[in-house]
Coordinates of C-alpha atoms and ligand atoms in Angstrom, one line a residue:
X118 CA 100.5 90.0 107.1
X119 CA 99.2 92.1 109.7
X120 CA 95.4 93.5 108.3
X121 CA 95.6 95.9 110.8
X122 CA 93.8 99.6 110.6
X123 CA 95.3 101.9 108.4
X124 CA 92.1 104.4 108.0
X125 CA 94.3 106.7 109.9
X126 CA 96.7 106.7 106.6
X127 CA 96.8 109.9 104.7
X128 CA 95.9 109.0 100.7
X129 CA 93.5 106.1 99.4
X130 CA 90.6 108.1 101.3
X131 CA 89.3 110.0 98.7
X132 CA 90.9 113.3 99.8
X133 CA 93.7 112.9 97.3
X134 CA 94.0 113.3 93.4
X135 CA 95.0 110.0 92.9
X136 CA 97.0 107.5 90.4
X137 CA 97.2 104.2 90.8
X138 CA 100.1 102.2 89.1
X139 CA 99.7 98.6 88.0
X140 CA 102.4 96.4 89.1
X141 CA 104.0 94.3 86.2
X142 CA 106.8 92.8 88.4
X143 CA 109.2 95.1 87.6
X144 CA 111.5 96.4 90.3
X145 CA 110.7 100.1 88.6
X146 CA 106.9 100.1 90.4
X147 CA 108.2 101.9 93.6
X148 CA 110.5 104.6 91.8
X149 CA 107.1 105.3 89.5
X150 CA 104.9 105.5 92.2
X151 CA 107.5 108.1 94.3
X152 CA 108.4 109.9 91.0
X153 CA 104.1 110.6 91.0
X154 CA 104.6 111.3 94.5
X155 CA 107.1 114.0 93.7
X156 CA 105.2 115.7 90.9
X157 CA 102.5 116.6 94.2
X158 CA 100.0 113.6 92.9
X159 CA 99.5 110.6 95.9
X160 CA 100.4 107.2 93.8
X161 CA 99.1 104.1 95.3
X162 CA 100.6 100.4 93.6
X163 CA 98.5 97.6 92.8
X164 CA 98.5 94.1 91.6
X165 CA 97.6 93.3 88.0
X166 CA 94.8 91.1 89.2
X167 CA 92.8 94.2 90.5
X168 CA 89.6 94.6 88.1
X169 CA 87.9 97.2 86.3
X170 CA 85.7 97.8 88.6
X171 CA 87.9 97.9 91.2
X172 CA 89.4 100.5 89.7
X173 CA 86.4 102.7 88.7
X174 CA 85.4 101.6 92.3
X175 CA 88.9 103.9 93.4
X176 CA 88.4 106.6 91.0
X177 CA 91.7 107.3 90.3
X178 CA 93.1 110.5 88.2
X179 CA 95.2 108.1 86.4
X180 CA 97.3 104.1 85.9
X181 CA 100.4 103.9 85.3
X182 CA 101.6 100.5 83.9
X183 CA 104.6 99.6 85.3
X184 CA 107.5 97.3 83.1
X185 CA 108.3 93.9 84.0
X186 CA 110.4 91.5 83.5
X187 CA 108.0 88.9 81.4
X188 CA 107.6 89.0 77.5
X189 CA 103.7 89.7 76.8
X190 CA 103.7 86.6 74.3
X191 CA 104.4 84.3 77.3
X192 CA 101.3 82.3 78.3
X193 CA 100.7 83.3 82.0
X194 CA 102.5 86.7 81.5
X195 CA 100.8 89.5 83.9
X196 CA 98.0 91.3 81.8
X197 CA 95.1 93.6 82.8
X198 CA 91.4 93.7 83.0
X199 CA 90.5 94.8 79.5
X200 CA 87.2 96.6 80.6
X201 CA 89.9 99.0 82.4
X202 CA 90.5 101.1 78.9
X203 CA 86.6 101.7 78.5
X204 CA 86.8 103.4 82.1
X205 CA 87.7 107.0 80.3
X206 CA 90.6 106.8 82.7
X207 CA 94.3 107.9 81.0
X208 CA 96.8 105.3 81.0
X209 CA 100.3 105.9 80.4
X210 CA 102.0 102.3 79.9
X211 CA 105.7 102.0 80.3
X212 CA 108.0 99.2 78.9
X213 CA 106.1 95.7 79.6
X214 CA 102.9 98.2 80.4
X215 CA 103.2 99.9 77.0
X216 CA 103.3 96.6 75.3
X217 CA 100.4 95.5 77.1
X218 CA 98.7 98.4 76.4
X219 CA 99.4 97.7 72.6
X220 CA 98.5 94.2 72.7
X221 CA 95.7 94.2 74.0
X222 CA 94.5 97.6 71.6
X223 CA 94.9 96.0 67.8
X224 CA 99.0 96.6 68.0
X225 CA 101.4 94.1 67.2
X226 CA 104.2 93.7 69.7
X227 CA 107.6 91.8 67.8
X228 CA 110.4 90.3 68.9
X229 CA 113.7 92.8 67.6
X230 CA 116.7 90.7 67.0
X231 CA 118.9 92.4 70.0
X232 CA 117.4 94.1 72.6
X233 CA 118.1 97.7 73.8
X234 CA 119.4 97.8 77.3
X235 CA 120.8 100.7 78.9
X236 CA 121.4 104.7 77.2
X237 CA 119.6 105.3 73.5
X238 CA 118.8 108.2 71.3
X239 CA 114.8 108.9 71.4
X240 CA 113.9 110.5 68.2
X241 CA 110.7 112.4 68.1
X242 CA 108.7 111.4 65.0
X243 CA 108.1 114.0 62.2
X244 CA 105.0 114.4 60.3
X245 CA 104.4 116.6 57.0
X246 CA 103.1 119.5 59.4
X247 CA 106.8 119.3 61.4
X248 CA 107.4 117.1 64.8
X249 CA 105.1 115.9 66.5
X250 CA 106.1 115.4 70.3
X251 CA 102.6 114.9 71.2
X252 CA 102.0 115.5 74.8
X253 CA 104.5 113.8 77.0
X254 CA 107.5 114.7 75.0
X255 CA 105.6 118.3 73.9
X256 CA 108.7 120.7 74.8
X257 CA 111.6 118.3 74.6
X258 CA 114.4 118.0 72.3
X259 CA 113.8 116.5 68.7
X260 CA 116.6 113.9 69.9
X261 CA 117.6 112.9 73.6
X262 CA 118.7 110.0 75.9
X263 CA 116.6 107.8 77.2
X264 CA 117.3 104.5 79.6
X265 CA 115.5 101.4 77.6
X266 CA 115.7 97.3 78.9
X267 CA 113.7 95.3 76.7
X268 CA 113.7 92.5 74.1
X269 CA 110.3 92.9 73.0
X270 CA 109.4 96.3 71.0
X271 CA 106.7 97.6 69.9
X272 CA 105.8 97.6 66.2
X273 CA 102.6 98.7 65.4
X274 CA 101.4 100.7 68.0
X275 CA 97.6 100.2 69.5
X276 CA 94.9 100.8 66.5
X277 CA 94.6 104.5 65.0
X278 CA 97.3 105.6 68.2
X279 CA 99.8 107.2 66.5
X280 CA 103.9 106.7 67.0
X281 CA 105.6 109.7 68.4
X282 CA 108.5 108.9 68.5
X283 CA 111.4 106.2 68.1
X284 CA 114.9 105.1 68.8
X285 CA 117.7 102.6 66.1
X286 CA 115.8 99.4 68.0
X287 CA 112.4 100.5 68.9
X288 CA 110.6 101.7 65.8
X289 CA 107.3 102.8 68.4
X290 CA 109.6 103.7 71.6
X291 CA 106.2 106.3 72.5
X292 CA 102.8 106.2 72.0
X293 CA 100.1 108.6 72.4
X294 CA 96.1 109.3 71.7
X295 CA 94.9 112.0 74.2
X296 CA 91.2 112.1 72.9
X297 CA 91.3 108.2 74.1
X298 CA 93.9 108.4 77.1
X299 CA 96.1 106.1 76.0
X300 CA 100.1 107.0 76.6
X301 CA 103.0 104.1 76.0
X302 CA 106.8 104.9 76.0
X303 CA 109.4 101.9 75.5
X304 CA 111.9 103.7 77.7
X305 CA 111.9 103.8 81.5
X306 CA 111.2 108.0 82.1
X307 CA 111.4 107.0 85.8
X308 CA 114.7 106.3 85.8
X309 CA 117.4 108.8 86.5
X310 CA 119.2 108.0 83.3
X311 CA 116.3 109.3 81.5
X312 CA 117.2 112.8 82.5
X313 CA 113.7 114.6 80.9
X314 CA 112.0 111.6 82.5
X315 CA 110.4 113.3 85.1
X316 CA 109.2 115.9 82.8
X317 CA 107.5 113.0 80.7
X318 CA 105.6 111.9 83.9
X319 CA 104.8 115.1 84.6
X320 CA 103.3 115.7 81.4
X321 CA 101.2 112.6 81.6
X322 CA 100.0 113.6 85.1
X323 CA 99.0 117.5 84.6
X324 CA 98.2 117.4 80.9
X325 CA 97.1 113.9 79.9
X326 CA 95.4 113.3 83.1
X327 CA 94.4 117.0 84.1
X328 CA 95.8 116.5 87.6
X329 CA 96.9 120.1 89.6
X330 CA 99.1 118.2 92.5
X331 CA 97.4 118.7 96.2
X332 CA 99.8 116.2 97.5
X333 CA 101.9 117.7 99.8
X334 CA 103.0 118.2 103.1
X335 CA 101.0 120.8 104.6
X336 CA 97.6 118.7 103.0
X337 CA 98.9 114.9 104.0
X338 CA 99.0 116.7 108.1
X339 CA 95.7 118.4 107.5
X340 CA 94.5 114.7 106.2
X341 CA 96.1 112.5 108.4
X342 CA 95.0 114.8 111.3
X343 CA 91.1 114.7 110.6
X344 CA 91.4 110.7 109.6
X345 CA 93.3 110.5 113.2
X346 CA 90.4 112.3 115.1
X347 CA 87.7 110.7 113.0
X348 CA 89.3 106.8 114.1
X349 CA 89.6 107.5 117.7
X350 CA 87.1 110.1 118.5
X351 CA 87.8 110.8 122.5
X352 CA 89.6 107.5 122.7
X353 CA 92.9 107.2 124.5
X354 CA 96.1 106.7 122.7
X355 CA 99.3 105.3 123.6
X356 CA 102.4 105.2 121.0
X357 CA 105.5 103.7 121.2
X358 CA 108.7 106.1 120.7
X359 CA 112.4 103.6 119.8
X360 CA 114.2 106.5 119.6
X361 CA 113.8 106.1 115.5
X362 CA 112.3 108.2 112.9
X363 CA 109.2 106.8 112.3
X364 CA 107.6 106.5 115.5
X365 CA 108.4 109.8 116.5
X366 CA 107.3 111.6 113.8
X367 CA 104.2 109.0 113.7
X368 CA 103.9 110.3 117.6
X369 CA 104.4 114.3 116.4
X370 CA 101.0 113.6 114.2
X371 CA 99.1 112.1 116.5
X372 CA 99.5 114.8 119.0
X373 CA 99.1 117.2 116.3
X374 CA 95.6 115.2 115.9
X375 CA 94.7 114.3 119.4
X376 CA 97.0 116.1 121.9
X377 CA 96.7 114.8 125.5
X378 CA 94.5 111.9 124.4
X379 CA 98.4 110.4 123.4
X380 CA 100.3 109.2 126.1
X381 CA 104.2 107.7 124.8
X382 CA 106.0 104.4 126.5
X383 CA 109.3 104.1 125.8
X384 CA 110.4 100.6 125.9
X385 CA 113.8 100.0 127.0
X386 CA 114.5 96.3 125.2
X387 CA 117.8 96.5 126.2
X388 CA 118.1 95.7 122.4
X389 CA 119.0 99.5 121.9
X390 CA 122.3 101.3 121.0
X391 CA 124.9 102.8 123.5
X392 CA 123.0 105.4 125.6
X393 CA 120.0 105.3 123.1
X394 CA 117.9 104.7 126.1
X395 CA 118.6 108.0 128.3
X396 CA 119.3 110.0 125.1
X397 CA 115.4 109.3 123.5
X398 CA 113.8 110.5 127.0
X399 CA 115.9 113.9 127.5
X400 CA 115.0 114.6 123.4
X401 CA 111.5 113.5 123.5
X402 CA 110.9 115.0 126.6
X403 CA 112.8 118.4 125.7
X404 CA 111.7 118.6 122.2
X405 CA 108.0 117.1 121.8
X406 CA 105.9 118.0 125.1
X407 CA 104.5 114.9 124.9
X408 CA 103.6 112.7 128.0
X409 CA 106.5 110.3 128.0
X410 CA 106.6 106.9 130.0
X411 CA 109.7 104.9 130.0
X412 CA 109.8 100.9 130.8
X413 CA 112.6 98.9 131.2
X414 CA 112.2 96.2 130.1
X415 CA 115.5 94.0 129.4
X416 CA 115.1 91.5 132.0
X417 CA 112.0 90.0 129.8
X418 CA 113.3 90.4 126.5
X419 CA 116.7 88.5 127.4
X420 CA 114.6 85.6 128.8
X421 CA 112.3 86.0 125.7
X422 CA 115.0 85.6 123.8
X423 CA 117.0 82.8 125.0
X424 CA 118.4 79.6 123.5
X425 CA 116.4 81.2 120.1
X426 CA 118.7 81.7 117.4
X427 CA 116.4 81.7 114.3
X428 CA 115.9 85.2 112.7
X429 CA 112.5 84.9 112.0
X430 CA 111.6 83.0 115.7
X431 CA 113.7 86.2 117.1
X432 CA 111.6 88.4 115.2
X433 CA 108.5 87.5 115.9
X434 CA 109.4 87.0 119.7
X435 CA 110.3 90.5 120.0
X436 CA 107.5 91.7 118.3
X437 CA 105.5 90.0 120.8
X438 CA 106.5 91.2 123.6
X439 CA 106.8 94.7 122.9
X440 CA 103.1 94.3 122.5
X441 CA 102.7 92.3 126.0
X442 CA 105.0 95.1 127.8
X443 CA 103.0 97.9 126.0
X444 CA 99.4 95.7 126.9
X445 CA 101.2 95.7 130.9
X446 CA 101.8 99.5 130.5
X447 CA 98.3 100.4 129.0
X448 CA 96.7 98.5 132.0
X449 CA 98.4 101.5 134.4
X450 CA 96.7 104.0 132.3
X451 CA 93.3 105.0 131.9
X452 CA 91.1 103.5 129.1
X453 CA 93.4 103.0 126.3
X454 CA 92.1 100.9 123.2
X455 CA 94.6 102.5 120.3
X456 CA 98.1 101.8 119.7
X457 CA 100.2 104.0 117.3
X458 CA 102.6 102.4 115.1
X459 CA 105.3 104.0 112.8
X460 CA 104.8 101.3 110.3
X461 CA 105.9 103.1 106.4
X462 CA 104.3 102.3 103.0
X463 CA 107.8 100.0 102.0
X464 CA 107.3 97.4 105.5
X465 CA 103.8 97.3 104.4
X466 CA 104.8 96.2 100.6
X467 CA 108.0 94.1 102.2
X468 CA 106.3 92.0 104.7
X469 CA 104.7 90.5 101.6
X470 CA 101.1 89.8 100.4
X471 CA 99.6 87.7 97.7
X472 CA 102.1 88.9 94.9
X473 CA 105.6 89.5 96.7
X474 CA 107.7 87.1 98.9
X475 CA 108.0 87.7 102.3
X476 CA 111.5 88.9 102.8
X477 CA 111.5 89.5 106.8
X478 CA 108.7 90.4 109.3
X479 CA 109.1 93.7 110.6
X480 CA 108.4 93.5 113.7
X481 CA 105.9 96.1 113.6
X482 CA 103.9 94.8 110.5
X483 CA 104.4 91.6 110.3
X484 CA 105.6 90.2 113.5
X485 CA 102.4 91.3 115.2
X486 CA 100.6 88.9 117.6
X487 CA 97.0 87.7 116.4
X488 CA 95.2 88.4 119.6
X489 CA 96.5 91.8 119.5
X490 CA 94.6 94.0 122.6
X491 CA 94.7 97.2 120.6
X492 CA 93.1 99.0 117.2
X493 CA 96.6 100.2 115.4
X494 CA 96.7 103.9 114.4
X495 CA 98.9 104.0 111.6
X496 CA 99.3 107.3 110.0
X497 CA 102.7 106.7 108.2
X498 CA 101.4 103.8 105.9
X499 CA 101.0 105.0 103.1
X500 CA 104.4 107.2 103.2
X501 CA 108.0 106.4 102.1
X502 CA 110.9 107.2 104.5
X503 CA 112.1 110.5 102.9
X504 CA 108.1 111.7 102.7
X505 CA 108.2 110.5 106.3
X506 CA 111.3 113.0 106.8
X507 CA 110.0 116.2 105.5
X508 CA 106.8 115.3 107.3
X509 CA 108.4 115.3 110.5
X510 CA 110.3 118.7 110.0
X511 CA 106.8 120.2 108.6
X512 CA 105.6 118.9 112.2
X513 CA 108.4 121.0 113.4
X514 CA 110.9 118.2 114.7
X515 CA 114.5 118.9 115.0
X516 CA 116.6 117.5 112.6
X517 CA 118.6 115.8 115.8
X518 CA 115.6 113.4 114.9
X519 CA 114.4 113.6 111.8
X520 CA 118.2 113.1 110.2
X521 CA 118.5 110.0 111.9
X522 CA 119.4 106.7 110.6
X523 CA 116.6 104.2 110.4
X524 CA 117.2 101.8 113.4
X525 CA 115.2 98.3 113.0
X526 CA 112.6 97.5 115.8
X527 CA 113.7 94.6 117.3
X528 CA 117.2 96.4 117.7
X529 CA 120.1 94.7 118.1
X530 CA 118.5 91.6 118.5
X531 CA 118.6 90.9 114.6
X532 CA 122.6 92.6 114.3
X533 CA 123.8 89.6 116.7
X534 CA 123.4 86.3 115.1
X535 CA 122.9 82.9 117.3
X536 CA 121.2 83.9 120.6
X537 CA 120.9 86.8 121.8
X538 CA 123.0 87.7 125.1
X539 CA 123.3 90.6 127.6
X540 CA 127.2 90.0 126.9
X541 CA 127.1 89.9 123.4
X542 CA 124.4 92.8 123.3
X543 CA 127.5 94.7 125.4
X544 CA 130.2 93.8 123.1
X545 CA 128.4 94.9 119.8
X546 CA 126.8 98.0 121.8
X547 CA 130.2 99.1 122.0
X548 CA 132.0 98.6 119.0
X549 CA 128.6 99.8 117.0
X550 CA 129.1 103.3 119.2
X551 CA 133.2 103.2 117.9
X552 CA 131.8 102.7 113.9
X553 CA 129.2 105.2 114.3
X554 CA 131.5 107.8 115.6
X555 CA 134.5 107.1 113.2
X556 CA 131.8 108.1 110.6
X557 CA 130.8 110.7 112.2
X558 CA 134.1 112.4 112.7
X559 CA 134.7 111.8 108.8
X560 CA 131.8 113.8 108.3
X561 CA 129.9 110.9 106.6
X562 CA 127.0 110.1 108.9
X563 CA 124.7 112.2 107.2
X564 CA 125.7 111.0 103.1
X565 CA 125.2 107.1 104.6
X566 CA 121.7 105.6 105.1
X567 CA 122.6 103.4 108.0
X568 CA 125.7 102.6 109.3
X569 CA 126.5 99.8 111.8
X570 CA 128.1 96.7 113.3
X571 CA 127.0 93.0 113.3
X572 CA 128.1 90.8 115.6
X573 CA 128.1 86.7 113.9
X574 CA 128.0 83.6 116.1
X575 CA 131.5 82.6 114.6
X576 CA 135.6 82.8 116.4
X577 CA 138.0 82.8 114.6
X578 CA 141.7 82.8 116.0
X579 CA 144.4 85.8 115.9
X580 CA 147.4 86.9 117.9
X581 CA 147.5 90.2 120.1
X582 CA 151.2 91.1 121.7
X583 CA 152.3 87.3 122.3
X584 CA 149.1 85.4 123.2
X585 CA 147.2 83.9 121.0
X586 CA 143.3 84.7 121.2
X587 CA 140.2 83.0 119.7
X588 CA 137.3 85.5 119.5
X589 CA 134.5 87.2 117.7
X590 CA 135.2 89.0 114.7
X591 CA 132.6 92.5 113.8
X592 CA 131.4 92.9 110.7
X593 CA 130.9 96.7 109.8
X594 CA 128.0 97.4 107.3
X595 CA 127.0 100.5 105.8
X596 CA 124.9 101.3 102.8
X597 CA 123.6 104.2 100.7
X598 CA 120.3 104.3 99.7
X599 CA 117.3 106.2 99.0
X600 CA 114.4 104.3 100.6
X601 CA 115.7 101.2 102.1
X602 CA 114.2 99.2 99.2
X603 CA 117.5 99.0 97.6
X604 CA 120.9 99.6 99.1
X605 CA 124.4 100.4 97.7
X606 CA 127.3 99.1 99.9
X607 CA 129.2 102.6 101.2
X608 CA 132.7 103.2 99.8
X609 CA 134.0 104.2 103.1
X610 CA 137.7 105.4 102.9
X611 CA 140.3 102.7 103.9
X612 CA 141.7 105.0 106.4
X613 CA 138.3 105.3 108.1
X614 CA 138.0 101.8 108.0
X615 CA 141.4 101.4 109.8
X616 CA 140.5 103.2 112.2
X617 CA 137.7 101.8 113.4
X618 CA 139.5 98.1 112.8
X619 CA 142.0 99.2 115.4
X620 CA 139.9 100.6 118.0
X621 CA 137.2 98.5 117.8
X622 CA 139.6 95.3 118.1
X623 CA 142.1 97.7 120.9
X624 CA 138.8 98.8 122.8
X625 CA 136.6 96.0 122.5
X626 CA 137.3 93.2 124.5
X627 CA 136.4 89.6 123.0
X628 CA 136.7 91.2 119.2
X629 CA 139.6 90.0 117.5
X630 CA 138.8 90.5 113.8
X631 CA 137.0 93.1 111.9
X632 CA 135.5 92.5 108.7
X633 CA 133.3 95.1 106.4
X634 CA 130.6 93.7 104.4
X635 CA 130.8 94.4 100.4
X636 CA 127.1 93.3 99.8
X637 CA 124.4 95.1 97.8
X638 CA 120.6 94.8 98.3
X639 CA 119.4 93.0 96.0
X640 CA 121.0 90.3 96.8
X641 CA 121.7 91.1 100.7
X642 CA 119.3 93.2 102.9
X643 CA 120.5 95.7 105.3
X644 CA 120.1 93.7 108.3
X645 CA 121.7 90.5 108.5
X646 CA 118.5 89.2 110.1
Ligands
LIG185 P1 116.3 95.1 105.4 O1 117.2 94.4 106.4 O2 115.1 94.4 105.2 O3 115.9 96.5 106.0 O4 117.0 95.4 104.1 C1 115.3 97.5 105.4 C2 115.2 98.7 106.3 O5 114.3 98.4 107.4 C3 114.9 98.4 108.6 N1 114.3 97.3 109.4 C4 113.3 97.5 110.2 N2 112.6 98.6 110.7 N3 111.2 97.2 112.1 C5 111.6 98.4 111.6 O6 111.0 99.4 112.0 C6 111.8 96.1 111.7 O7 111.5 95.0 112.1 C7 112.9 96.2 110.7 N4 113.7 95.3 110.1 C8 114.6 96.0 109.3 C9 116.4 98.3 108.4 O8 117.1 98.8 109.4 C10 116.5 99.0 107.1 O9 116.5 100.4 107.3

């Protein structure tokens, strides 16, 4: 995993009210930490192995614990540094946290006969002086739906931390002790099917925690800009636009920062979609004011690239010599020891570290060389892609760019499978261009999150007019999704689908089949590479 700079990253510095949640192994950690991120509070996630004083070492506002999927009567099961709850620091556990939080605190956590999985009623307790909602449920219905998955429940809650409220399974589904900052709710408030879940957050954030919000956009630019200026003084910069999102709203805050100290290469991999090349110099040039250099490079990424047909060998060879070409393009310019990379907060936690598999190396995380010539500039790091969105239009970038679809740095080098061709990087340009644009003319480009086609290393045979043919068949994907951490398959009408069957196989030459791919991430991932 690349340990490159990221003291250019807005957040973890210090400047930001800060809450750090504690990892469980739950696939809920990222929505907790965004749903922080939404109530104006910057949310960092760790590993449960981080210590106390690590943590008092961060000073954060807050923990969050997230839920997981292990019981916490399992030997080996995730816990926490006990010294954490002497730290004066509110904790608000949640499922696997709160049980945690109740083991570990003179609470007894049992085992109910059935679980509770999916929509329950969350009764708030009642005392002899009325309800008692406590803070995090202080303004909320005395009943209310709440989204539970667990076995374990919570019996007794933590020692003199009284029960606030529960549901027909979960005689302690919440938790709370101000005085001693300790919060626990059975149910999952970050969850959608929680619908006063935010609000529970919330209330654990500004009342339990004290926390006013000074996360947004105008304060992550002011940030990022002085972090920026403060890593490469009167250094010279050079970025790397693809035409995608990231980078160029990456390059937009840099400038911001630095102005003419940033010098942009576009490299043309020959990896890119119809026209993409031609189309990212007349927008970045028109719309950013930035000094633009474009490379073409194609020639040495096809010879990079042949005879390799393994995705991560592809990957990494990519990643490699985008860095040589930008290294050849830094040595016509004057003095340049930073490179700017668009790399977001989810490639950093997807190109693995000590606690998550590596699913893929990004190329511009991962993939990195070791004897890298550059320091990286990464001012996006700590940022998820729809913060990364409203950042850019903050920076004032059109939303001709800022709407975009993510497109994946090493192109369409990972959408053709087998070895990569200037033929077969023709074929799929083309089709790719027909499925974009039969979208776009049934107004769903902008309600998908990507939207493409994939070209596999497989004929199959078919009949056109009287001749038989033996080609490639295209696989269309497109997915919905929020942040590219998950991904819903795209019910694309039938006759939308048609229609780019027809043309793509009437239009295409070599494509005789066209296929659309049903898969959901988890288990697939967006790219087939
Ligand atoms: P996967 O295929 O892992 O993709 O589900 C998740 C999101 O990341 C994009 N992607 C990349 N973006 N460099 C990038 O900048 C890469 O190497 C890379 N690989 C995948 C992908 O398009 C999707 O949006």
């Amino acid at each position: 995993m690349n340990t490159g700079a990221d003291v250019s990253a807005p957040g973890g510095d210090g400047t930001f009210e800060t809450v750090l949640v504690v990892d469980f192994g739950a696939q809920y950690a990222q929505l907790i930490a965004r749903r922080v991120r939404e109530a104006g509070i910057y949310s960092e996630i760790v590993s449960p192995s981080i210590t106390a004083e690590e943590i008092a070492e961060r000073a954060p506002g807050g923990l969050i614990f997230s839920g997981g999927p292990a019981s916490v009567h399992v030997e080996g099961a995730p816990r926490i540094d006990t010294a954490v709850y002497d730290l004066e620091i509110p904790i608000l556990g949640i499922c696997y946290g709160a049980q945690l939080i109740a083991q570990q605190n003179g609470g007894t956590v049992g085992r109910t006969d059935k679980g509770e999985y999916g929509r329950t009623t969350l009764t708030i307790a009642e005392t002899d002086h009325g309800p008692s909602a406590g803070c995090l449920l202080d303004g909320l219905p005395l009943e209310q739906s709440v989204w539970m998955s667990h076995f374990d429940a919570i019996v007794d809650p933590p020692t003199g931390v009284p029960a606030t409220a529960s549901t027909a399974e979960a005689p302690v589904a919440a938790f709370e002790h101000p005085e001693r900052g300790l919060y626990g709710v059975q149910f999952h408030p970050e969850v959608v099917h929680t619908p006063h879940g935010q609000h529970v957050i919330e209330q654990f954030l500004h009342v339990g925690c004290g926390l006013a919000g000074n996360w947004n956009m105008s304060s992550i630019i002011d940030s990022a800009v002085d972090l920026i200026r403060a890593q490469v003084g009167t250094g010279n910069v050079m970025c790397g636009l693809s035409g995608g999102v990231d980078s160029a709203v990456a390059a937009a805050l840099v400038h911001r920062a630095i102005g003419d100290q940033l010098t942009c290469v576009f490299v043309d991999t020959g990896l890119m979609r119809l026209d993409e090349g031609s189309q990212v110099i007349e927008t970045f040039g028109r719309h950013m004011g930035i000094r633009l250099i474009s490379v073409d490079a194609g020639v040495r990424f096809f010879a990079a690239l042949e005879g390799i047909t393994e995705p991560e060998t592809k990957r990494k060879a990519i990643g490699e010599l985008f860095i040589r070409v930008f290294e050849d393009a830094k040595s016509d310019l004057d003095d340049v020891g930073f490179l700017v990379q668009g790399t977001l907060y989810p490639d950093v936690i997807e190109s693995g570290n000590e606690h998550a598999a590596t699913i893929k190396s990004h190329h511009n995380v991962g993939g990195l060389p070791d004897d890298i010539d550059f320091a990286l500039v990464e001012p996006l790091r700590s940022l998820f892609k729809d913060e990364v969105r409203k950042l850019g239009t903050e920076l004032g970038l059109p939303d001709e760019i800022v709407l975009r679809q993510p497109f994946p740095g090493p192109g369409l080098g990972v959408r053709i499978i087998g070895e990569v061709t200037p033929d077969k990087v023709s074929t799929l340009q083309h089709a790719d261009a027909i499925v974009r644009e039969e979208l776009r003319l049934a107004g769903l480009e902008r309600e998908i999150w990507q939207s493409f086609a994939v070209l596999p290393d497989i004929r199959s045979v078919g009949v056109m007019g009287d001749e038989r043919t033996y080609g490639y068949p295209l696989i269309i994907r497109a997915v919905t999704s929020e942040d590219a951490m998950t991904a819903d398959w795209a019910r694309i009408p039938y006759d939308v689908l048609e229609a780019m069957s027809s043309r793509v196989i009437n239009e295409v030459p070599g494509i005789n089949r066209v296929a659309y791919d049903i898969t959901s991430k988890p288990p697939g991932t967006i790219e087939w590479e």
